[in-house]
mmCIF file of C-alpha atoms in Angstrom:
data_model
loop_
_atom_site.group_PDB
_atom_site.id
_atom_site.type_symbol
_atom_site.label_atom_id
_atom_site.label_comp_id
_atom_site.label_asym_id
_atom_site.label_seq_id
_atom_site.Cartn_x
_atom_site.Cartn_y
_atom_site.Cartn_z
ATOM 1 C CA UNK A 1 57.673 -9.494 20.049
ATOM 2 C CA UNK A 2 55.278 -12.395 22.439
ATOM 3 C CA UNK A 3 53.222 -9.504 23.531
ATOM 4 C CA UNK A 4 52.021 -8.491 19.773
ATOM 5 C CA UNK A 5 51.837 -11.574 19.126
ATOM 6 C CA UNK A 6 49.366 -12.646 21.996
ATOM 7 C CA UNK A 7 47.379 -8.752 21.093
ATOM 8 C CA UNK A 8 47.052 -10.637 17.735
ATOM 9 C CA UNK A 9 45.542 -13.730 18.633
ATOM 10 C CA UNK A 10 43.486 -12.412 20.667
ATOM 11 C CA UNK A 11 42.432 -9.641 18.131
ATOM 12 C CA UNK A 12 41.749 -12.584 15.915
ATOM 13 C CA UNK A 13 40.045 -14.776 18.277
ATOM 14 C CA UNK A 14 37.714 -11.768 18.783
ATOM 15 C CA UNK A 15 37.187 -11.340 14.930
ATOM 16 C CA UNK A 16 36.405 -15.086 14.637
ATOM 17 C CA UNK A 17 33.578 -15.399 17.366
ATOM 18 C CA UNK A 18 32.438 -12.436 16.049
ATOM 19 C CA UNK A 19 31.988 -14.339 12.398
ATOM 20 C CA UNK A 20 30.624 -16.923 14.129
ATOM 21 C CA UNK A 21 27.801 -14.290 16.067
ATOM 22 C CA UNK A 22 26.532 -13.137 12.361
ATOM 23 C CA UNK A 23 26.031 -16.709 10.411
ATOM 24 C CA UNK A 24 24.533 -17.779 13.174
ATOM 25 C CA UNK A 25 20.354 -18.014 12.210
ATOM 26 C CA UNK A 26 18.036 -15.639 13.500
ATOM 27 C CA UNK A 27 14.455 -16.194 12.684
ATOM 28 C CA UNK A 28 12.020 -13.574 12.085
ATOM 29 C CA UNK A 29 8.941 -13.420 13.473
ATOM 30 C CA UNK A 30 5.874 -10.897 11.146
ATOM 31 C CA UNK A 31 4.451 -8.697 13.676
ATOM 32 C CA UNK A 32 1.103 -5.856 13.286
ATOM 33 C CA UNK A 33 1.648 -4.277 16.347
ATOM 34 C CA UNK A 34 -1.268 -4.877 18.298
ATOM 35 C CA UNK A 35 -0.198 -7.769 19.978
ATOM 36 C CA UNK A 36 -0.119 -5.718 23.618
ATOM 37 C CA UNK A 37 -3.774 -4.909 22.829
ATOM 38 C CA UNK A 38 -6.660 -7.308 24.566
ATOM 39 C CA UNK A 39 -9.558 -8.002 22.285
ATOM 40 C CA UNK A 40 -11.589 -5.730 24.662
ATOM 41 C CA UNK A 41 -8.902 -3.038 23.971
ATOM 42 C CA UNK A 42 -8.449 -3.137 20.182
ATOM 43 C CA UNK A 43 -10.883 0.118 18.845
ATOM 44 C CA UNK A 44 -13.822 -1.323 16.378
ATOM 45 C CA UNK A 45 -16.187 0.430 14.292
ATOM 46 C CA UNK A 46 -19.181 0.887 14.774
ATOM 47 C CA UNK A 47 -19.284 2.138 18.500
ATOM 48 C CA UNK A 48 -21.346 -0.044 20.619
ATOM 49 C CA UNK A 49 -23.734 -0.899 21.429
ATOM 50 C CA UNK A 50 -24.436 -1.770 18.103
ATOM 51 C CA UNK A 51 -22.654 -4.771 16.756
ATOM 52 C CA UNK A 52 -18.783 -4.170 15.496
ATOM 53 C CA UNK A 53 -18.298 -4.250 11.592
ATOM 54 C CA UNK A 54 -14.673 -3.841 11.959
ATOM 55 C CA UNK A 55 -11.679 -4.633 14.099
ATOM 56 C CA UNK A 56 -8.291 -2.962 14.250
ATOM 57 C CA UNK A 57 -5.609 -5.068 13.179
ATOM 58 C CA UNK A 58 -2.646 -3.215 13.217
ATOM 59 C CA UNK A 59 -0.134 -1.383 11.034
ATOM 60 C CA UNK A 60 2.977 -2.017 8.887
ATOM 61 C CA UNK A 61 5.875 0.496 9.358
ATOM 62 C CA UNK A 62 8.753 -1.096 8.113
ATOM 63 C CA UNK A 63 11.760 -3.270 9.491
ATOM 64 C CA UNK A 64 10.118 -2.737 13.031
ATOM 65 C CA UNK A 65 7.213 -5.070 11.787
ATOM 66 C CA UNK A 66 10.426 -8.119 12.203
ATOM 67 C CA UNK A 67 10.819 -9.518 15.596
ATOM 68 C CA UNK A 68 13.715 -11.837 16.177
ATOM 69 C CA UNK A 69 12.205 -15.019 17.232
ATOM 70 C CA UNK A 70 16.190 -16.242 18.205
ATOM 71 C CA UNK A 71 18.089 -13.297 18.918
ATOM 72 C CA UNK A 72 21.745 -13.839 18.661
ATOM 73 C CA UNK A 73 23.677 -12.042 21.744
ATOM 74 C CA UNK A 74 26.334 -10.415 19.803
ATOM 75 C CA UNK A 75 27.130 -7.361 22.519
ATOM 76 C CA UNK A 76 29.887 -9.001 24.988
ATOM 77 C CA UNK A 77 32.225 -9.877 21.523
ATOM 78 C CA UNK A 78 31.261 -6.558 19.440
ATOM 79 C CA UNK A 79 31.817 -4.284 22.863
ATOM 80 C CA UNK A 80 35.408 -6.349 23.173
ATOM 81 C CA UNK A 81 35.932 -6.028 19.578
ATOM 82 C CA UNK A 82 35.373 -2.107 19.499
ATOM 83 C CA UNK A 83 37.248 -2.364 22.573
ATOM 84 C CA UNK A 84 40.930 -3.700 20.640
ATOM 85 C CA UNK A 85 40.859 -1.736 17.550
ATOM 86 C CA UNK A 86 38.808 1.192 18.822
ATOM 87 C CA UNK A 87 35.876 0.856 16.190
ATOM 88 C CA UNK A 88 32.133 1.752 17.345
ATOM 89 C CA UNK A 89 30.146 -0.566 15.524
ATOM 90 C CA UNK A 90 26.664 1.579 15.079
ATOM 91 C CA UNK A 91 22.934 -0.260 13.659
ATOM 92 C CA UNK A 92 21.621 2.017 10.504
ATOM 93 C CA UNK A 93 18.363 3.332 11.233
ATOM 94 C CA UNK A 94 15.978 0.855 10.516
ATOM 95 C CA UNK A 95 14.079 1.106 6.791
ATOM 96 C CA UNK A 96 10.430 2.101 7.337
ATOM 97 C CA UNK A 97 7.667 3.898 5.777
ATOM 98 C CA UNK A 98 7.923 7.325 4.524
ATOM 99 C CA UNK A 99 4.920 8.553 2.577
ATOM 100 C CA UNK A 100 2.873 4.967 1.456
ATOM 101 C CA UNK A 101 0.776 5.653 -1.361
ATOM 102 C CA UNK A 102 -0.831 2.232 -3.299
ATOM 103 C CA UNK A 103 -1.567 -1.034 -1.872
ATOM 104 C CA UNK A 104 -1.241 -4.742 -2.992
ATOM 105 C CA UNK A 105 -1.580 -8.048 -1.039
ATOM 106 C CA UNK A 106 -0.343 -10.296 -3.865
ATOM 107 C CA UNK A 107 -1.142 -13.557 -4.770
ATOM 108 C CA UNK A 108 1.614 -15.322 -2.490
ATOM 109 C CA UNK A 109 0.290 -13.277 0.250
ATOM 110 C CA UNK A 110 2.342 -10.377 0.777
ATOM 111 C CA UNK A 111 1.985 -7.183 1.041
ATOM 112 C CA UNK A 112 3.564 -4.207 -1.682
ATOM 113 C CA UNK A 113 2.811 -0.385 -0.900
ATOM 114 C CA UNK A 114 4.249 2.116 -3.300
ATOM 115 C CA UNK A 115 5.567 4.926 -1.295
ATOM 116 C CA UNK A 116 6.184 8.007 -2.507
ATOM 117 C CA UNK A 117 8.736 9.567 -0.095
ATOM 118 C CA UNK A 118 11.190 6.505 -0.276
ATOM 119 C CA UNK A 119 10.239 6.340 -4.073
ATOM 120 C CA UNK A 120 10.458 2.566 -4.552
ATOM 121 C CA UNK A 121 7.825 -0.200 -3.477
ATOM 122 C CA UNK A 122 8.399 -1.797 0.170
ATOM 123 C CA UNK A 123 7.539 -6.085 0.420
ATOM 124 C CA UNK A 124 6.577 -7.422 3.574
ATOM 125 C CA UNK A 125 7.054 -10.757 3.417
ATOM 126 C CA UNK A 126 4.823 -12.438 6.208
ATOM 127 C CA UNK A 127 5.877 -16.135 5.718
ATOM 128 C CA UNK A 128 9.805 -15.652 4.633
ATOM 129 C CA UNK A 129 9.742 -12.246 7.665
ATOM 130 C CA UNK A 130 11.239 -9.838 5.792
ATOM 131 C CA UNK A 131 11.291 -6.895 4.240
ATOM 132 C CA UNK A 132 12.679 -5.718 0.803
ATOM 133 C CA UNK A 133 12.131 -2.618 -1.277
ATOM 134 C CA UNK A 134 12.454 -2.078 -4.855
ATOM 135 C CA UNK A 135 14.196 0.603 -6.052
ATOM 136 C CA UNK A 136 14.495 0.004 -9.815
ATOM 137 C CA UNK A 137 11.765 0.958 -12.145
ATOM 138 C CA UNK A 138 13.737 -0.772 -15.785
ATOM 139 C CA UNK A 139 17.128 -1.191 -15.795
ATOM 140 C CA UNK A 140 18.484 2.626 -16.206
ATOM 141 C CA UNK A 141 16.313 4.091 -14.123
ATOM 142 C CA UNK A 142 14.963 3.553 -10.463
ATOM 143 C CA UNK A 143 10.992 4.780 -9.259
ATOM 144 C CA UNK A 144 10.917 8.533 -8.684
ATOM 145 C CA UNK A 145 7.108 9.272 -8.203
ATOM 146 C CA UNK A 146 5.504 4.913 -7.476
ATOM 147 C CA UNK A 147 1.840 5.611 -7.329
ATOM 148 C CA UNK A 148 -0.622 3.144 -8.329
ATOM 149 C CA UNK A 149 -0.043 -1.393 -7.760
ATOM 150 C CA UNK A 150 -2.108 -3.863 -9.551
ATOM 151 C CA UNK A 151 -1.354 -7.338 -9.795
ATOM 152 C CA UNK A 152 -0.837 -8.090 -13.909
ATOM 153 C CA UNK A 153 -0.327 -11.421 -16.353
ATOM 154 C CA UNK A 154 0.912 -14.484 -14.032
ATOM 155 C CA UNK A 155 2.844 -12.925 -11.138
ATOM 156 C CA UNK A 156 3.727 -10.089 -12.793
ATOM 157 C CA UNK A 157 3.386 -6.823 -10.792
ATOM 158 C CA UNK A 158 2.417 -3.590 -12.611
ATOM 159 C CA UNK A 159 3.185 0.019 -10.338
ATOM 160 C CA UNK A 160 2.330 3.659 -12.374
ATOM 161 C CA UNK A 161 4.872 6.654 -11.729
ATOM 162 C CA UNK A 162 3.692 10.134 -12.441
ATOM 163 C CA UNK A 163 6.727 11.581 -12.961
ATOM 164 C CA UNK A 164 8.158 9.468 -15.149
ATOM 165 C CA UNK A 165 4.751 8.922 -16.895
ATOM 166 C CA UNK A 166 4.729 5.061 -17.763
ATOM 167 C CA UNK A 167 3.092 1.634 -16.217
ATOM 168 C CA UNK A 168 6.530 -0.501 -14.983
ATOM 169 C CA UNK A 169 5.960 -4.295 -15.525
ATOM 170 C CA UNK A 170 7.972 -6.647 -12.706
ATOM 171 C CA UNK A 171 8.226 -9.559 -11.603
ATOM 172 C CA UNK A 172 7.523 -11.397 -8.377
ATOM 173 C CA UNK A 173 11.107 -10.545 -7.673
ATOM 174 C CA UNK A 174 11.617 -6.909 -8.273
ATOM 175 C CA UNK A 175 13.291 -7.243 -11.503
ATOM 176 C CA UNK A 176 12.129 -4.621 -13.943
ATOM 177 C CA UNK A 177 10.985 -6.768 -17.323
ATOM 178 C CA UNK A 178 9.377 -3.740 -19.639
ATOM 179 C CA UNK A 179 7.040 -0.649 -19.456
ATOM 180 C CA UNK A 180 4.157 0.583 -21.496
ATOM 181 C CA UNK A 181 2.293 4.088 -21.819
ATOM 182 C CA UNK A 182 5.622 6.320 -22.940
ATOM 183 C CA UNK A 183 4.677 9.595 -24.356
ATOM 184 C CA UNK A 184 1.099 8.419 -24.000
ATOM 185 C CA UNK A 185 0.479 9.258 -20.600
ATOM 186 C CA UNK A 186 0.596 12.354 -18.832
ATOM 187 C CA UNK A 187 0.797 11.976 -15.356
ATOM 188 C CA UNK A 188 -0.721 8.093 -14.389
ATOM 189 C CA UNK A 189 -1.488 7.330 -10.962
ATOM 190 C CA UNK A 190 -4.256 4.450 -10.227
ATOM 191 C CA UNK A 191 -4.132 1.444 -12.344
ATOM 192 C CA UNK A 192 -6.420 -1.859 -12.228
ATOM 193 C CA UNK A 193 -6.513 -4.566 -14.048
ATOM 194 C CA UNK A 194 -9.718 -7.332 -15.716
ATOM 195 C CA UNK A 195 -8.131 -10.500 -15.143
ATOM 196 C CA UNK A 196 -10.451 -12.237 -18.003
ATOM 197 C CA UNK A 197 -9.341 -9.975 -20.678
ATOM 198 C CA UNK A 198 -6.082 -9.162 -19.546
ATOM 199 C CA UNK A 199 -7.483 -4.972 -20.131
ATOM 200 C CA UNK A 200 -5.282 -3.326 -17.878
ATOM 201 C CA UNK A 201 -7.027 0.329 -17.152
ATOM 202 C CA UNK A 202 -4.457 3.455 -16.170
ATOM 203 C CA UNK A 203 -6.130 6.568 -14.624
ATOM 204 C CA UNK A 204 -3.997 9.790 -16.359
ATOM 205 C CA UNK A 205 -4.935 12.608 -13.485
ATOM 206 C CA UNK A 206 -3.031 14.889 -16.545
ATOM 207 C CA UNK A 207 -5.313 14.277 -18.947
ATOM 208 C CA UNK A 208 -8.511 13.673 -17.173
ATOM 209 C CA UNK A 209 -9.539 10.270 -18.338
ATOM 210 C CA UNK A 210 -8.774 6.387 -17.852
ATOM 211 C CA UNK A 211 -6.651 5.204 -20.532
ATOM 212 C CA UNK A 212 -7.216 1.321 -21.208
ATOM 213 C CA UNK A 213 -3.631 -0.719 -22.533
ATOM 214 C CA UNK A 214 -4.337 -4.698 -24.188
ATOM 215 C CA UNK A 215 -2.180 -6.908 -22.559
ATOM 216 C CA UNK A 216 0.702 -5.811 -25.057
ATOM 217 C CA UNK A 217 0.380 -2.768 -23.581
ATOM 218 C CA UNK A 218 -1.148 -1.087 -26.301
ATOM 219 C CA UNK A 219 -3.183 1.603 -26.472
ATOM 220 C CA UNK A 220 -6.817 0.497 -26.716
ATOM 221 C CA UNK A 221 -9.519 3.440 -26.210
ATOM 222 C CA UNK A 222 -9.777 6.045 -23.251
ATOM 223 C CA UNK A 223 -12.902 6.910 -21.417
ATOM 224 C CA UNK A 224 -13.718 9.920 -20.804
ATOM 225 C CA UNK A 225 -12.622 13.469 -21.244
ATOM 226 C CA UNK A 226 -12.625 16.736 -18.460
ATOM 227 C CA UNK A 227 -15.623 17.665 -16.923
ATOM 228 C CA UNK A 228 -18.682 17.985 -14.430
ATOM 229 C CA UNK A 229 -20.994 15.551 -16.624
ATOM 230 C CA UNK A 230 -21.536 12.563 -15.448
ATOM 231 C CA UNK A 231 -18.311 10.752 -17.631
ATOM 232 C CA UNK A 232 -16.369 13.039 -17.853
ATOM 233 C CA UNK A 233 -13.622 13.500 -15.414
ATOM 234 C CA UNK A 234 -11.381 16.548 -13.026
ATOM 235 C CA UNK A 235 -8.313 14.810 -11.850
ATOM 236 C CA UNK A 236 -9.164 10.997 -11.471
ATOM 237 C CA UNK A 237 -7.041 9.069 -9.596
ATOM 238 C CA UNK A 238 -7.258 5.697 -8.143
ATOM 239 C CA UNK A 239 -8.819 2.894 -9.298
ATOM 240 C CA UNK A 240 -10.599 -0.644 -8.296
ATOM 241 C CA UNK A 241 -11.976 -3.417 -10.927
ATOM 242 C CA UNK A 242 -14.395 -5.779 -9.573
ATOM 243 C CA UNK A 243 -17.470 -7.808 -10.863
ATOM 244 C CA UNK A 244 -16.909 -6.231 -14.657
ATOM 245 C CA UNK A 245 -16.420 -2.558 -13.151
ATOM 246 C CA UNK A 246 -14.379 -0.034 -12.955
ATOM 247 C CA UNK A 247 -14.701 2.391 -9.807
ATOM 248 C CA UNK A 248 -13.171 5.918 -10.548
ATOM 249 C CA UNK A 249 -12.531 7.601 -7.450
ATOM 250 C CA UNK A 250 -13.219 11.244 -9.859
ATOM 251 C CA UNK A 251 -11.459 13.008 -7.235
ATOM 252 C CA UNK A 252 -11.665 16.918 -7.573
ATOM 253 C CA UNK A 253 -15.018 16.309 -9.004
ATOM 254 C CA UNK A 254 -15.921 14.867 -5.376
ATOM 255 C CA UNK A 255 -17.084 11.541 -6.825
ATOM 256 C CA UNK A 256 -16.954 7.866 -7.409
ATOM 257 C CA UNK A 257 -18.288 6.994 -10.644
ATOM 258 C CA UNK A 258 -18.979 2.857 -11.481
ATOM 259 C CA UNK A 259 -18.380 2.400 -15.149
ATOM 260 C CA UNK A 260 -18.881 -0.276 -17.522
ATOM 261 C CA UNK A 261 -15.204 -1.684 -18.206
ATOM 262 C CA UNK A 262 -15.958 -3.591 -21.199
ATOM 263 C CA UNK A 263 -17.773 -0.236 -22.711
ATOM 264 C CA UNK A 264 -16.476 2.845 -20.003
ATOM 265 C CA UNK A 265 -20.076 3.558 -19.793
ATOM 266 C CA UNK A 266 -21.389 5.561 -16.645
ATOM 267 C CA UNK A 267 -23.675 2.703 -14.450
ATOM 268 C CA UNK A 268 -24.073 5.541 -11.574
ATOM 269 C CA UNK A 269 -21.835 7.788 -9.499
ATOM 270 C CA UNK A 270 -21.961 8.261 -5.733
ATOM 271 C CA UNK A 271 -20.560 10.735 -2.810
ATOM 272 C CA UNK A 272 -21.822 14.048 -2.379
ATOM 273 C CA UNK A 273 -19.624 17.532 -2.164
ATOM 274 C CA UNK A 274 -19.819 18.666 1.821
ATOM 275 C CA UNK A 275 -18.602 18.939 5.395
ATOM 276 C CA UNK A 276 -20.350 15.768 6.880
ATOM 277 C CA UNK A 277 -18.807 12.812 7.715
ATOM 278 C CA UNK A 278 -19.807 10.618 4.975
ATOM 279 C CA UNK A 279 -19.576 13.351 2.257
ATOM 280 C CA UNK A 280 -16.725 13.391 -0.040
ATOM 281 C CA UNK A 281 -13.905 16.303 -0.643
ATOM 282 C CA UNK A 282 -10.878 14.529 -2.231
ATOM 283 C CA UNK A 283 -11.564 10.940 -2.269
ATOM 284 C CA UNK A 284 -8.696 8.756 -3.364
ATOM 285 C CA UNK A 285 -8.462 5.198 -2.792
ATOM 286 C CA UNK A 286 -11.112 3.088 -3.686
ATOM 287 C CA UNK A 287 -11.630 -0.642 -3.304
ATOM 288 C CA UNK A 288 -14.441 -3.277 -3.279
ATOM 289 C CA UNK A 289 -14.719 -6.534 -0.737
ATOM 290 C CA UNK A 290 -16.241 -10.142 -1.671
ATOM 291 C CA UNK A 291 -19.452 -9.276 -0.007
ATOM 292 C CA UNK A 292 -19.889 -5.600 -3.048
ATOM 293 C CA UNK A 293 -18.880 -3.180 0.058
ATOM 294 C CA UNK A 294 -17.283 -0.865 -1.095
ATOM 295 C CA UNK A 295 -14.219 1.135 0.161
ATOM 296 C CA UNK A 296 -12.945 4.707 -0.271
ATOM 297 C CA UNK A 297 -10.154 6.524 1.718
ATOM 298 C CA UNK A 298 -11.924 10.542 1.676
ATOM 299 C CA UNK A 299 -8.463 12.061 2.185
ATOM 300 C CA UNK A 300 -8.752 15.470 3.329
ATOM 301 C CA UNK A 301 -11.517 14.506 5.822
ATOM 302 C CA UNK A 302 -9.123 11.504 7.173
ATOM 303 C CA UNK A 303 -11.330 8.550 7.178
ATOM 304 C CA UNK A 304 -12.587 5.765 5.419
ATOM 305 C CA UNK A 305 -16.042 5.538 4.498
ATOM 306 C CA UNK A 306 -17.805 2.226 3.954
ATOM 307 C CA UNK A 307 -21.054 2.191 0.860
ATOM 308 C CA UNK A 308 -23.127 -0.863 -0.022
ATOM 309 C CA UNK A 309 -22.748 -2.287 -3.423
ATOM 310 C CA UNK A 310 -25.624 0.353 -4.403
ATOM 311 C CA UNK A 311 -23.559 3.193 -3.282
ATOM 312 C CA UNK A 312 -25.000 4.103 -0.477
ATOM 313 C CA UNK A 313 -23.012 5.613 3.109
ATOM 314 C CA UNK A 314 -23.259 2.769 5.653
ATOM 315 C CA UNK A 315 -20.478 3.862 8.370
ATOM 316 C CA UNK A 316 -17.054 5.536 8.660
ATOM 317 C CA UNK A 317 -13.842 4.900 10.061
ATOM 318 C CA UNK A 318 -10.686 6.858 11.435
ATOM 319 C CA UNK A 319 -10.837 10.497 11.867
ATOM 320 C CA UNK A 320 -7.964 13.316 12.096
ATOM 321 C CA UNK A 321 -4.952 11.994 14.199
ATOM 322 C CA UNK A 322 -1.789 9.473 15.319
ATOM 323 C CA UNK A 323 -3.762 6.547 17.316
ATOM 324 C CA UNK A 324 -4.223 3.257 16.035
ATOM 325 C CA UNK A 325 -7.780 3.202 13.373
ATOM 326 C CA UNK A 326 -6.762 7.365 12.822
ATOM 327 C CA UNK A 327 -5.013 8.692 9.716
ATOM 328 C CA UNK A 328 -3.482 11.896 8.665
ATOM 329 C CA UNK A 329 -4.066 12.223 4.455
ATOM 330 C CA UNK A 330 -4.589 9.061 3.651
ATOM 331 C CA UNK A 331 -4.510 7.692 0.064
ATOM 332 C CA UNK A 332 -4.734 3.853 -1.191
ATOM 333 C CA UNK A 333 -7.153 0.928 0.150
ATOM 334 C CA UNK A 334 -7.223 -1.618 -1.385
ATOM 335 C CA UNK A 335 -8.693 -5.546 0.454
ATOM 336 C CA UNK A 336 -7.393 -8.817 0.599
ATOM 337 C CA UNK A 337 -9.240 -12.806 0.769
ATOM 338 C CA UNK A 338 -9.593 -12.690 3.915
ATOM 339 C CA UNK A 339 -11.491 -9.422 3.784
ATOM 340 C CA UNK A 340 -8.632 -7.339 5.552
ATOM 341 C CA UNK A 341 -8.300 -3.720 4.610
ATOM 342 C CA UNK A 342 -5.350 -1.998 4.405
ATOM 343 C CA UNK A 343 -5.196 1.771 3.741
ATOM 344 C CA UNK A 344 -2.122 3.879 3.003
ATOM 345 C CA UNK A 345 -2.097 5.985 6.060
ATOM 346 C CA UNK A 346 0.216 8.753 3.929
ATOM 347 C CA UNK A 347 1.575 11.276 6.217
ATOM 348 C CA UNK A 348 1.450 9.010 9.801
ATOM 349 C CA UNK A 349 4.046 6.935 7.325
ATOM 350 C CA UNK A 350 2.135 3.402 8.316
ATOM 351 C CA UNK A 351 -0.667 1.053 6.357
ATOM 352 C CA UNK A 352 -3.266 0.754 8.941
ATOM 353 C CA UNK A 353 -5.104 -2.634 8.712
ATOM 354 C CA UNK A 354 -8.631 -3.577 10.007
ATOM 355 C CA UNK A 355 -10.650 -7.038 9.700
ATOM 356 C CA UNK A 356 -13.936 -7.380 8.300
ATOM 357 C CA UNK A 357 -15.910 -9.084 10.677
ATOM 358 C CA UNK A 358 -18.851 -9.715 8.696
ATOM 359 C CA UNK A 359 -22.588 -8.730 8.617
ATOM 360 C CA UNK A 360 -24.880 -6.676 6.837
#
């Protein structure tokens, strides 16, 4: 009996130590994965001897971006506990991106990524040192195929789900607030919002048009129809709004169309189908920085293409591969207030980050 009591006491003591170790605070620091590279080793574009304009700034992949700053060593306690009670303690696989599609940097600096493979929105919170995944589109349904993402009114987040056929409203913590577009959208993908008017623009890839909703989620009008002429679309996907203009990746027409966001009238198109770097075959993500540069993801050719405000081609970034600054079927793109460019590198399971260094 004495021996049994001693064993029980030992187990209890070890359990207590394990619980105390588990409760000890651990802080996490956000890393972009390029910290081991010197400035001279970081890829940049264009190549020397030209003056660099863009620098590779790292990538987002998941929990691996978070490094414990004050790790608690629990290995000895865990090993003893496992030996006493016959348990093998295992850590679950770290959560990571599967097939990232769209990217948003919100007002708090969090990086939100829609993920087709995971059926979720990943939220990389650098300041809080944590990664969370929003899986619920509404109170009854999980996300199926989340694609587009943009900032809504106040601190809301708007997410399109191509299979569910709606736009979902989420609060800053990812709690569902409602949806709109049910029965009106065939396959919603890209989304953009005019913060001045509250109008929300949704690329309906299945209907080959751009649908416009007011702040209450009511359908106001639709821009375009199926076709190849200017103002018509063939499988439009990603959208961007900037300076009163709506930028549309007219994907299967292999071009970008720039519309007057107030009227839907086409202002200009750019992009040419071809096999040369700078040509478009499957344009997807599109974004505009505060200097007017237009970023277009050429998914099939695995490039991020940079154009000036008039749509004149400036330079390519990337190329096929898995190394820093390379892509494998990239999708969405966004630019934050620091002119960092985030590209959803879909089949490399990451979001690549580039820093615009300035200059014409």
